Amino acid sequence: MKKLLALFIFSFVFHLHSFSQTKEVAGPAFIDSAKVVKTTALSKKRLIPSSKKPKLYNPRNRGINKVVPGKGLPKTVDAALQSKMGEIHVKSPILSFDAAVSRSTPTDPTGAVGRNHYVNAWNSEFAIWDKSGSNIIPESSLASIGGTFNNETDGDRIVFYDESADRFVLMQFSAKDGSATPPALLFAVAQGSDPVNSGWYTY
């Protein structure tokens, strides 16, 4: 009986070991940029004017959740719905001015404030102002930056200001359809603190 039990335990352990898999540990990965292109300052370029034609992005609403009225959750009033205004009073803005007007729908506006400039972008163009509200770079296609941004107008731009490096960064995606480059995320990093006169590094 003891021999039979020992044989059973041995068979069970051997069976488990035969189905076990060795764990593969992946090492560090390095993904390089396809190319880096340095461009001249926007102040020295002939800018591509913004489009005056109305444009509807994603006309078929692809990728949007299909909502059926009365079928969603929660069945009662949403507990996260704000019922009263906040009590913290925000200071009035120091400066307020009209930025760009977009003829695209949706506009997907984005912008960032730096030390001396405000860079504003939307689904098809961008513009730059100084902090007094003067428009330095008029509404232009982001392809005006050049480099990897040449002929790229797929949109969904994002602008942010890196306070530590004192640089503006612009991003947009490059879709497959009608694009000169494969699907990618394009970056433009200002060469200096002045996005108008410093030039850009594009990736």
Coordinates of N, CA and C in Angstrom, one line a residue:
M1 N 0.8 -1.2 0.0 CA 0.0 0.0 0.0 C 0.9 1.3 0.0
K2 N 1.9 1.2 0.9 CA 2.8 2.4 0.9 C 3.6 2.6 -0.4
K3 N 3.9 1.5 -1.1 CA 4.6 1.6 -2.4 C 3.7 2.2 -3.4
L4 N 2.4 1.8 -3.3 CA 1.4 2.3 -4.3 C 1.2 3.8 -4.1
L5 N 1.1 4.2 -2.8 CA 0.9 5.6 -2.5 C 2.2 6.4 -2.9
A6 N 3.4 5.9 -2.7 CA 4.6 6.6 -3.1 C 4.6 6.7 -4.6
L7 N 4.2 5.7 -5.3 CA 4.2 5.7 -6.8 C 3.2 6.7 -7.3
F8 N 2.1 6.9 -6.7 CA 1.1 7.8 -7.1 C 1.6 9.3 -6.9
I9 N 2.2 9.5 -5.7 CA 2.8 10.9 -5.4 C 3.8 11.2 -6.5
F10 N 4.7 10.2 -6.7 CA 5.8 10.5 -7.7 C 5.2 10.8 -9.1
S11 N 4.2 10.0 -9.5 CA 3.6 10.2 -10.8 C 2.9 11.6 -10.9
F12 N 2.3 12.0 -9.8 CA 1.6 13.3 -9.7 C 2.6 14.5 -9.8
V13 N 3.7 14.4 -9.1 CA 4.7 15.4 -9.2 C 5.4 15.5 -10.5
F14 N 5.7 14.3 -11.1 CA 6.2 14.3 -12.5 C 5.3 14.9 -13.5
H15 N 4.0 14.6 -13.3 CA 3.0 15.1 -14.2 C 2.9 16.6 -14.2
L16 N 3.0 17.2 -13.0 CA 3.0 18.7 -12.8 C 4.2 19.3 -13.4
H17 N 5.3 18.7 -13.2 CA 6.6 19.2 -13.7 C 6.6 19.2 -15.2
S18 N 6.0 18.2 -15.8 CA 6.0 18.1 -17.3 C 5.2 19.2 -18.0
F19 N 4.2 19.7 -17.2 CA 3.4 20.7 -17.8 C 3.8 22.1 -17.4
S20 N 4.8 22.2 -16.5 CA 5.3 23.6 -16.1 C 6.1 24.2 -17.2
Q21 N 6.0 25.5 -17.3 CA 6.7 26.3 -18.4 C 7.8 27.1 -17.7
T22 N 8.9 27.2 -18.4 CA 9.9 28.1 -18.0 C 9.5 29.6 -18.2
K23 N 9.7 30.4 -17.2 CA 9.3 31.8 -17.3 C 10.4 32.6 -18.0
E24 N 9.9 33.3 -19.1 CA 10.9 34.1 -19.9 C 10.9 35.5 -19.4
V25 N 12.0 36.0 -19.0 CA 12.1 37.4 -18.5 C 12.7 38.3 -19.6
A26 N 11.9 39.2 -20.0 CA 12.3 40.1 -21.1 C 13.3 41.2 -20.5
G27 N 14.3 41.5 -21.3 CA 15.3 42.4 -20.9 C 14.8 43.8 -21.3
P28 N 15.7 44.8 -21.0 CA 15.3 46.2 -21.3 C 15.2 46.4 -22.8
A29 N 14.2 47.2 -23.3 CA 14.0 47.5 -24.7 C 14.3 48.9 -25.0
F30 N 14.8 49.2 -26.2 CA 15.2 50.5 -26.7 C 14.5 50.7 -28.0
I31 N 13.7 51.8 -28.1 CA 13.0 52.1 -29.3 C 13.5 53.5 -29.8
D32 N 14.1 53.5 -30.9 CA 14.7 54.7 -31.4 C 13.7 55.5 -32.3
S33 N 13.9 56.8 -32.5 CA 13.1 57.5 -33.5 C 13.5 57.1 -34.9
A34 N 12.5 57.2 -35.8 CA 12.8 56.8 -37.2 C 13.8 57.8 -37.8
K35 N 13.6 59.1 -37.5 CA 14.5 60.1 -37.9 C 14.3 61.4 -37.2
V36 N 15.3 62.2 -37.1 CA 15.3 63.5 -36.4 C 15.6 64.6 -37.5
V37 N 14.8 65.6 -37.6 CA 15.0 66.6 -38.6 C 14.9 68.0 -37.9
K38 N 16.0 68.7 -38.1 CA 16.1 70.1 -37.5 C 15.5 71.1 -38.5
T39 N 14.6 71.9 -38.1 CA 14.0 72.9 -39.0 C 14.3 74.3 -38.6
T40 N 14.2 75.2 -39.5 CA 14.5 76.7 -39.2 C 13.4 77.3 -38.5
A41 N 13.7 78.5 -38.0 CA 12.7 79.3 -37.2 C 11.4 79.6 -38.0
L42 N 10.3 79.6 -37.3 CA 9.0 80.0 -38.0 C 9.0 81.4 -38.5
S43 N 9.8 82.3 -37.8 CA 9.9 83.7 -38.3 C 10.6 83.8 -39.6
K44 N 11.3 82.8 -40.0 CA 12.1 82.9 -41.3 C 11.4 82.1 -42.4
K45 N 10.2 81.5 -42.1 CA 9.6 80.7 -43.1 C 8.4 81.3 -43.7
R46 N 8.0 80.8 -44.9 CA 6.7 81.1 -45.5 C 5.7 80.1 -44.9
L47 N 4.8 80.6 -44.1 CA 3.9 79.7 -43.4 C 2.7 79.3 -44.3
I48 N 2.3 78.0 -44.1 CA 1.2 77.5 -44.9 C -0.1 78.0 -44.2
P49 N -0.9 78.8 -44.9 CA -2.1 79.4 -44.3 C -3.1 78.3 -43.8
S50 N -3.9 78.6 -42.8 CA -4.9 77.7 -42.3 C -6.0 77.5 -43.4
S51 N -6.7 76.4 -43.3 CA -7.7 76.1 -44.3 C -9.0 76.9 -43.9
K52 N -9.6 77.5 -44.9 CA -10.8 78.3 -44.7 C -12.1 77.4 -44.9
K53 N -11.9 76.2 -45.3 CA -13.1 75.3 -45.6 C -13.5 74.6 -44.3
P54 N -14.8 74.5 -44.0 CA -15.2 73.7 -42.9 C -14.9 72.3 -43.1
K55 N -14.5 71.6 -42.0 CA -14.1 70.2 -42.1 C -14.7 69.4 -41.0
L56 N -15.3 68.3 -41.3 CA -15.9 67.4 -40.2 C -15.0 66.2 -40.1
Y57 N -14.4 66.1 -38.9 CA -13.5 65.0 -38.6 C -14.4 63.8 -38.0
N58 N -14.0 62.6 -38.4 CA -14.8 61.4 -38.0 C -16.3 61.6 -38.2
P59 N -16.7 61.8 -39.5 CA -18.1 62.0 -39.7 C -19.0 60.8 -39.4
R60 N -18.5 59.6 -39.4 CA -19.3 58.4 -39.0 C -19.2 58.1 -37.6
N61 N -18.5 58.9 -36.8 CA -18.4 58.7 -35.3 C -17.8 57.3 -35.0
R62 N -16.8 56.9 -35.8 CA -16.2 55.7 -35.5 C -15.4 55.7 -34.2
G63 N -15.5 54.6 -33.5 CA -14.8 54.5 -32.2 C -15.6 55.1 -31.0
I64 N -16.8 55.6 -31.3 CA -17.5 56.3 -30.2 C -18.5 55.2 -29.7
N65 N -18.7 55.2 -28.3 CA -19.6 54.3 -27.7 C -21.0 54.5 -28.2
K66 N -21.7 53.5 -28.5 CA -23.1 53.6 -28.9 C -24.0 53.6 -27.6
V67 N -24.6 54.7 -27.3 CA -25.4 54.8 -26.1 C -26.9 54.6 -26.5
V68 N -27.5 53.7 -25.7 CA -29.0 53.5 -25.9 C -29.7 54.1 -24.7
P69 N -30.5 55.1 -24.9 CA -31.2 55.8 -23.8 C -32.0 54.8 -23.0
G70 N -31.9 54.9 -21.7 CA -32.6 54.0 -20.8 C -32.0 52.7 -20.5
K71 N -30.9 52.4 -21.2 CA -30.3 51.1 -21.0 C -29.0 51.1 -20.2
G72 N -28.5 52.3 -19.9 CA -27.2 52.4 -19.2 C -27.4 52.4 -17.7
L73 N -26.2 52.4 -17.0 CA -26.1 52.4 -15.6 C -25.5 53.7 -15.1
P74 N -25.8 54.3 -14.0 CA -26.7 53.7 -13.0 C -28.2 54.0 -13.4
K75 N -29.1 53.2 -12.8 CA -30.5 53.4 -13.1 C -31.1 54.6 -12.4
T76 N -30.4 55.1 -11.4 CA -30.9 56.2 -10.7 C -30.0 57.4 -11.0
V77 N -30.2 58.5 -10.3 CA -29.3 59.7 -10.5 C -27.9 59.4 -10.3
D78 N -27.0 59.8 -11.1 CA -25.6 59.5 -11.0 C -25.1 60.2 -9.7
A79 N -24.4 59.3 -8.8 CA -24.0 59.8 -7.5 C -22.8 60.9 -7.7
A80 N -22.1 60.8 -8.8 CA -21.0 61.8 -9.0 C -21.5 63.1 -9.6
L81 N -22.8 63.2 -9.9 CA -23.3 64.4 -10.5 C -23.3 65.6 -9.5
Q82 N -22.7 66.7 -9.9 CA -22.5 67.8 -9.0 C -23.9 68.5 -8.8
S83 N -24.2 68.7 -7.5 CA -25.6 69.3 -7.2 C -25.5 70.8 -6.8
K84 N -24.3 71.2 -6.4 CA -24.1 72.6 -6.0 C -22.8 73.1 -6.5
M85 N -22.7 74.4 -6.6 CA -21.4 75.0 -7.0 C -20.4 75.0 -5.9
G86 N -19.1 74.9 -6.3 CA -18.0 74.9 -5.3 C -17.9 76.2 -4.6
E87 N -17.3 76.2 -3.4 CA -17.3 77.4 -2.6 C -15.9 78.1 -2.7
I88 N -15.0 77.5 -3.4 CA -13.7 78.2 -3.6 C -13.7 79.2 -4.7
H89 N -13.5 80.5 -4.4 CA -13.6 81.5 -5.4 C -12.2 81.6 -6.1
V90 N -12.3 81.6 -7.4 CA -11.1 81.7 -8.3 C -10.8 83.2 -8.6
K91 N -9.6 83.6 -8.6 CA -9.2 85.0 -9.0 C -9.6 85.2 -10.4
S92 N -9.9 86.5 -10.7 CA -10.1 86.9 -12.1 C -8.8 86.8 -12.9
P93 N -8.9 86.4 -14.2 CA -7.7 86.3 -15.0 C -7.0 87.7 -15.2
I94 N -5.7 87.6 -15.2 CA -4.9 88.9 -15.4 C -5.1 89.4 -16.8
L95 N -5.2 88.5 -17.8 CA -5.3 88.9 -19.2 C -6.2 87.9 -19.9
S96 N -7.1 88.5 -20.7 CA -8.0 87.6 -21.5 C -8.1 88.2 -22.9
F97 N -7.9 87.3 -23.9 CA -8.0 87.7 -25.3 C -8.5 86.6 -26.1
D98 N -9.1 86.9 -27.3 CA -9.6 85.9 -28.2 C -8.5 85.2 -28.9
A99 N -8.5 83.9 -28.9 CA -7.5 83.1 -29.6 C -8.0 82.8 -31.0
A100 N -7.8 81.6 -31.5 CA -8.1 81.3 -32.8 C -9.5 80.8 -33.0
V101 N -10.0 80.9 -34.2 CA -11.3 80.4 -34.6 C -11.2 79.2 -35.5
S102 N -11.7 78.1 -35.2 CA -11.6 76.9 -36.0 C -12.8 76.7 -36.8
R103 N -12.6 76.1 -38.0 CA -13.7 75.8 -38.9 C -13.9 74.2 -38.9
S104 N -13.2 73.5 -38.0 CA -13.3 72.1 -38.0 C -14.2 71.6 -36.8
T105 N -14.8 70.5 -37.0 CA -15.6 69.9 -36.0 C -15.2 68.4 -35.8
P106 N -14.9 68.0 -34.6 CA -14.7 68.8 -33.4 C -13.3 69.5 -33.5
T107 N -13.2 70.6 -32.7 CA -12.0 71.4 -32.8 C -10.8 70.9 -32.1
D108 N -11.1 70.1 -31.0 CA -9.9 69.5 -30.2 C -8.9 70.6 -29.9
P109 N -9.3 71.7 -29.2 CA -8.4 72.7 -28.9 C -7.4 72.3 -27.8
T110 N -6.2 72.8 -27.9 CA -5.1 72.6 -26.9 C -4.2 73.8 -26.8
G111 N -3.6 74.0 -25.8 CA -2.6 75.2 -25.7 C -1.8 75.1 -24.4
A112 N -0.7 75.9 -24.4 CA 0.2 75.9 -23.3 C 0.8 77.3 -23.2
V113 N 1.0 77.7 -21.9 CA 1.6 79.0 -21.6 C 3.0 78.8 -21.2
G114 N 3.9 79.5 -21.8 CA 5.3 79.5 -21.4 C 5.7 80.8 -20.7
R115 N 7.0 81.0 -20.7 CA 7.5 82.2 -20.0 C 7.1 83.5 -20.7
N116 N 7.1 83.5 -22.0 CA 6.7 84.7 -22.8 C 5.7 84.5 -23.9
H117 N 5.3 83.2 -24.1 CA 4.4 83.0 -25.2 C 3.3 82.0 -24.8
Y118 N 2.2 82.1 -25.7 CA 1.1 81.2 -25.6 C 1.0 80.5 -26.9
V119 N 1.1 79.1 -26.9 CA 1.0 78.4 -28.2 C -0.3 77.6 -28.1
N120 N -1.1 77.9 -29.2 CA -2.5 77.4 -29.3 C -2.6 76.5 -30.5
A121 N -3.2 75.3 -30.4 CA -3.3 74.4 -31.5 C -4.7 73.8 -31.5
W122 N -5.2 73.4 -32.6 CA -6.5 72.7 -32.7 C -6.4 71.7 -33.8
N123 N -7.5 71.1 -34.2 CA -7.4 69.9 -35.0 C -6.7 70.1 -36.4
S124 N -6.6 71.3 -36.9 CA -6.0 71.4 -38.2 C -4.9 72.5 -38.3
E125 N -4.8 73.3 -37.3 CA -3.8 74.4 -37.4 C -3.2 74.8 -36.0
F126 N -2.4 75.8 -36.0 CA -1.9 76.3 -34.7 C -1.6 77.8 -34.9
A127 N -1.3 78.5 -33.8 CA -1.0 79.9 -33.8 C -0.2 80.2 -32.5
I128 N 0.5 81.3 -32.5 CA 1.3 81.7 -31.3 C 1.1 83.2 -31.0
W129 N 0.9 83.4 -29.7 CA 0.7 84.8 -29.2 C 1.8 85.1 -28.2
D130 N 2.0 86.4 -28.0 CA 2.9 86.8 -26.8 C 1.9 87.0 -25.6
K131 N 2.5 87.2 -24.5 CA 1.6 87.3 -23.3 C 0.8 88.6 -23.1
S132 N 1.0 89.5 -24.1 CA 0.2 90.7 -24.1 C -1.1 90.5 -25.0
G133 N -1.1 89.3 -25.6 CA -2.3 89.0 -26.5 C -2.0 89.3 -28.0
S134 N -0.8 89.7 -28.3 CA -0.5 90.0 -29.7 C -0.2 88.7 -30.5
N135 N -0.8 88.6 -31.6 CA -0.6 87.4 -32.5 C 0.7 87.5 -33.2
I136 N 1.6 86.6 -32.9 CA 3.0 86.6 -33.6 C 3.0 85.7 -34.8
I137 N 2.5 84.5 -34.6 CA 2.3 83.6 -35.7 C 0.9 83.4 -36.0
P138 N 0.4 83.8 -37.2 CA -1.0 83.7 -37.5 C -1.5 82.3 -37.6
E139 N -2.8 82.1 -37.7 CA -3.3 80.7 -37.9 C -2.7 80.1 -39.1
S140 N -2.0 79.0 -38.9 CA -1.2 78.3 -39.9 C -1.3 76.8 -39.7
S141 N -1.1 76.1 -40.8 CA -1.0 74.6 -40.7 C 0.2 74.2 -40.0
L142 N 0.1 73.2 -39.1 CA 1.2 72.7 -38.4 C 2.3 72.1 -39.3
A143 N 2.0 71.8 -40.5 CA 3.0 71.4 -41.5 C 4.0 72.5 -41.8
S144 N 3.6 73.7 -41.4 CA 4.6 74.9 -41.6 C 5.9 74.6 -40.8
I145 N 5.8 73.9 -39.7 CA 7.0 73.6 -38.9 C 8.1 72.9 -39.8
G146 N 7.6 72.0 -40.7 CA 8.5 71.3 -41.6 C 9.0 70.0 -40.9
G147 N 10.1 69.5 -41.5 CA 10.7 68.3 -41.0 C 9.8 67.1 -41.1
T148 N 9.6 66.4 -40.0 CA 8.7 65.2 -40.1 C 7.2 65.7 -40.1
F149 N 7.0 66.9 -39.9 CA 5.6 67.5 -39.9 C 5.1 67.8 -41.4
N150 N 6.0 67.7 -42.3 CA 5.7 68.1 -43.7 C 4.5 67.3 -44.2
N151 N 3.5 67.9 -44.7 CA 2.3 67.3 -45.3 C 1.5 66.4 -44.3
E152 N 1.7 66.6 -43.0 CA 1.0 65.9 -42.0 C -0.1 66.8 -41.4
T153 N -1.3 66.4 -41.7 CA -2.4 67.2 -41.1 C -3.5 66.3 -40.5
D154 N -3.1 65.2 -39.9 CA -4.1 64.2 -39.4 C -4.7 64.7 -38.1
G155 N -4.1 65.6 -37.4 CA -4.7 66.3 -36.3 C -4.5 65.7 -34.9
D156 N -5.4 66.0 -34.0 CA -5.3 65.6 -32.6 C -4.0 66.1 -32.0
R157 N -3.7 67.3 -32.2 CA -2.5 67.9 -31.7 C -2.5 68.0 -30.2
I158 N -1.4 68.0 -29.5 CA -1.2 68.2 -28.1 C -0.1 69.2 -28.0
V159 N -0.3 70.2 -27.2 CA 0.8 71.2 -26.9 C 1.1 71.2 -25.4
F160 N 2.3 71.2 -25.0 CA 2.6 71.4 -23.6 C 4.0 72.1 -23.5
Y161 N 4.2 72.7 -22.3 CA 5.4 73.5 -22.1 C 6.2 72.8 -21.0
D162 N 7.4 72.5 -21.3 CA 8.3 71.9 -20.3 C 9.0 73.0 -19.5
E163 N 8.5 73.2 -18.3 CA 9.1 74.4 -17.5 C 10.5 74.2 -17.2
S164 N 10.9 72.9 -16.9 CA 12.3 72.7 -16.5 C 13.3 73.0 -17.7
A165 N 12.9 72.6 -18.9 CA 13.8 72.8 -20.1 C 13.5 74.2 -20.8
D166 N 12.4 74.8 -20.4 CA 11.9 76.1 -21.0 C 11.7 75.9 -22.5
R167 N 11.0 74.8 -22.8 CA 10.7 74.5 -24.3 C 9.3 74.2 -24.4
F168 N 8.8 74.5 -25.6 CA 7.4 74.0 -26.0 C 7.6 72.7 -26.8
V169 N 6.6 71.8 -26.6 CA 6.5 70.6 -27.3 C 5.2 70.4 -28.0
L170 N 5.2 70.1 -29.3 CA 4.0 69.8 -30.1 C 4.0 68.4 -30.5
M171 N 2.8 67.7 -30.4 CA 2.7 66.4 -30.9 C 1.4 66.2 -31.7
Q172 N 1.5 65.3 -32.7 CA 0.3 64.9 -33.4 C 0.5 63.5 -34.0
F173 N -0.6 62.8 -34.3 CA -0.4 61.5 -34.8 C -0.3 61.5 -36.3
S174 N 0.3 60.5 -36.9 CA 0.3 60.4 -38.4 C -0.5 59.1 -38.7
A175 N -1.6 59.3 -39.3 CA -2.5 58.1 -39.6 C -2.0 57.5 -40.9
K176 N -2.5 56.3 -41.2 CA -2.0 55.5 -42.3 C -2.6 56.1 -43.6
D177 N -3.9 56.4 -43.6 CA -4.6 56.9 -44.8 C -4.1 58.2 -45.3
G178 N -3.5 58.3 -46.5 CA -3.1 59.6 -47.1 C -1.9 60.2 -46.4
S179 N -1.1 59.4 -45.6 CA 0.0 60.0 -45.0 C 1.3 59.6 -45.7
A180 N 2.3 60.5 -45.6 CA 3.6 60.2 -46.2 C 4.4 59.2 -45.4
T181 N 4.1 59.1 -44.1 CA 4.8 58.3 -43.2 C 3.9 57.2 -42.7
P182 N 4.5 56.1 -42.2 CA 3.7 55.0 -41.6 C 3.0 55.5 -40.3
P183 N 2.0 54.8 -39.7 CA 1.4 55.3 -38.5 C 2.4 55.6 -37.4
A184 N 2.4 56.8 -36.9 CA 3.4 57.2 -35.9 C 2.9 58.3 -35.1
L185 N 3.7 58.6 -34.0 CA 3.4 59.8 -33.2 C 4.5 60.8 -33.5
L186 N 4.2 62.0 -34.0 CA 5.2 62.9 -34.4 C 5.4 64.0 -33.3
F187 N 6.7 64.4 -33.1 CA 7.0 65.3 -32.0 C 7.7 66.5 -32.7
A188 N 7.5 67.7 -32.2 CA 8.3 68.9 -32.5 C 8.7 69.6 -31.2
V189 N 10.0 69.7 -31.0 CA 10.5 70.3 -29.7 C 11.2 71.6 -30.1
A190 N 10.8 72.7 -29.5 CA 11.5 73.9 -29.8 C 12.9 73.9 -29.4
Q191 N 13.8 74.5 -30.2 CA 15.2 74.4 -30.0 C 15.6 75.3 -28.8
G192 N 14.8 76.3 -28.5 CA 15.1 77.2 -27.4 C 13.8 77.7 -26.8
S193 N 13.9 78.7 -25.9 CA 12.7 79.2 -25.2 C 11.7 79.9 -26.1
D194 N 12.2 80.4 -27.2 CA 11.3 81.2 -28.1 C 10.8 80.3 -29.2
P195 N 9.5 80.0 -29.2 CA 9.0 79.1 -30.3 C 8.9 79.7 -31.6
V196 N 9.1 81.0 -31.7 CA 9.0 81.7 -33.0 C 10.3 81.8 -33.7
N197 N 11.4 82.1 -32.9 CA 12.7 82.4 -33.5 C 13.8 81.3 -33.3
S198 N 13.4 80.3 -32.5 CA 14.4 79.3 -32.1 C 14.6 78.1 -33.1
G199 N 13.6 77.9 -33.9 CA 13.6 76.7 -34.8 C 13.1 75.5 -34.0
W200 N 13.0 74.3 -34.6 CA 12.4 73.1 -34.0 C 13.2 71.9 -34.3
Y201 N 13.2 70.9 -33.4 CA 13.6 69.6 -33.7 C 12.4 68.7 -33.9
T202 N 12.3 68.0 -35.0 CA 11.1 67.2 -35.3 C 11.5 65.7 -35.3
Y203 N 10.6 64.9 -34.7 CA 10.9 63.5 -34.6 C 9.7 62.7 -35.1

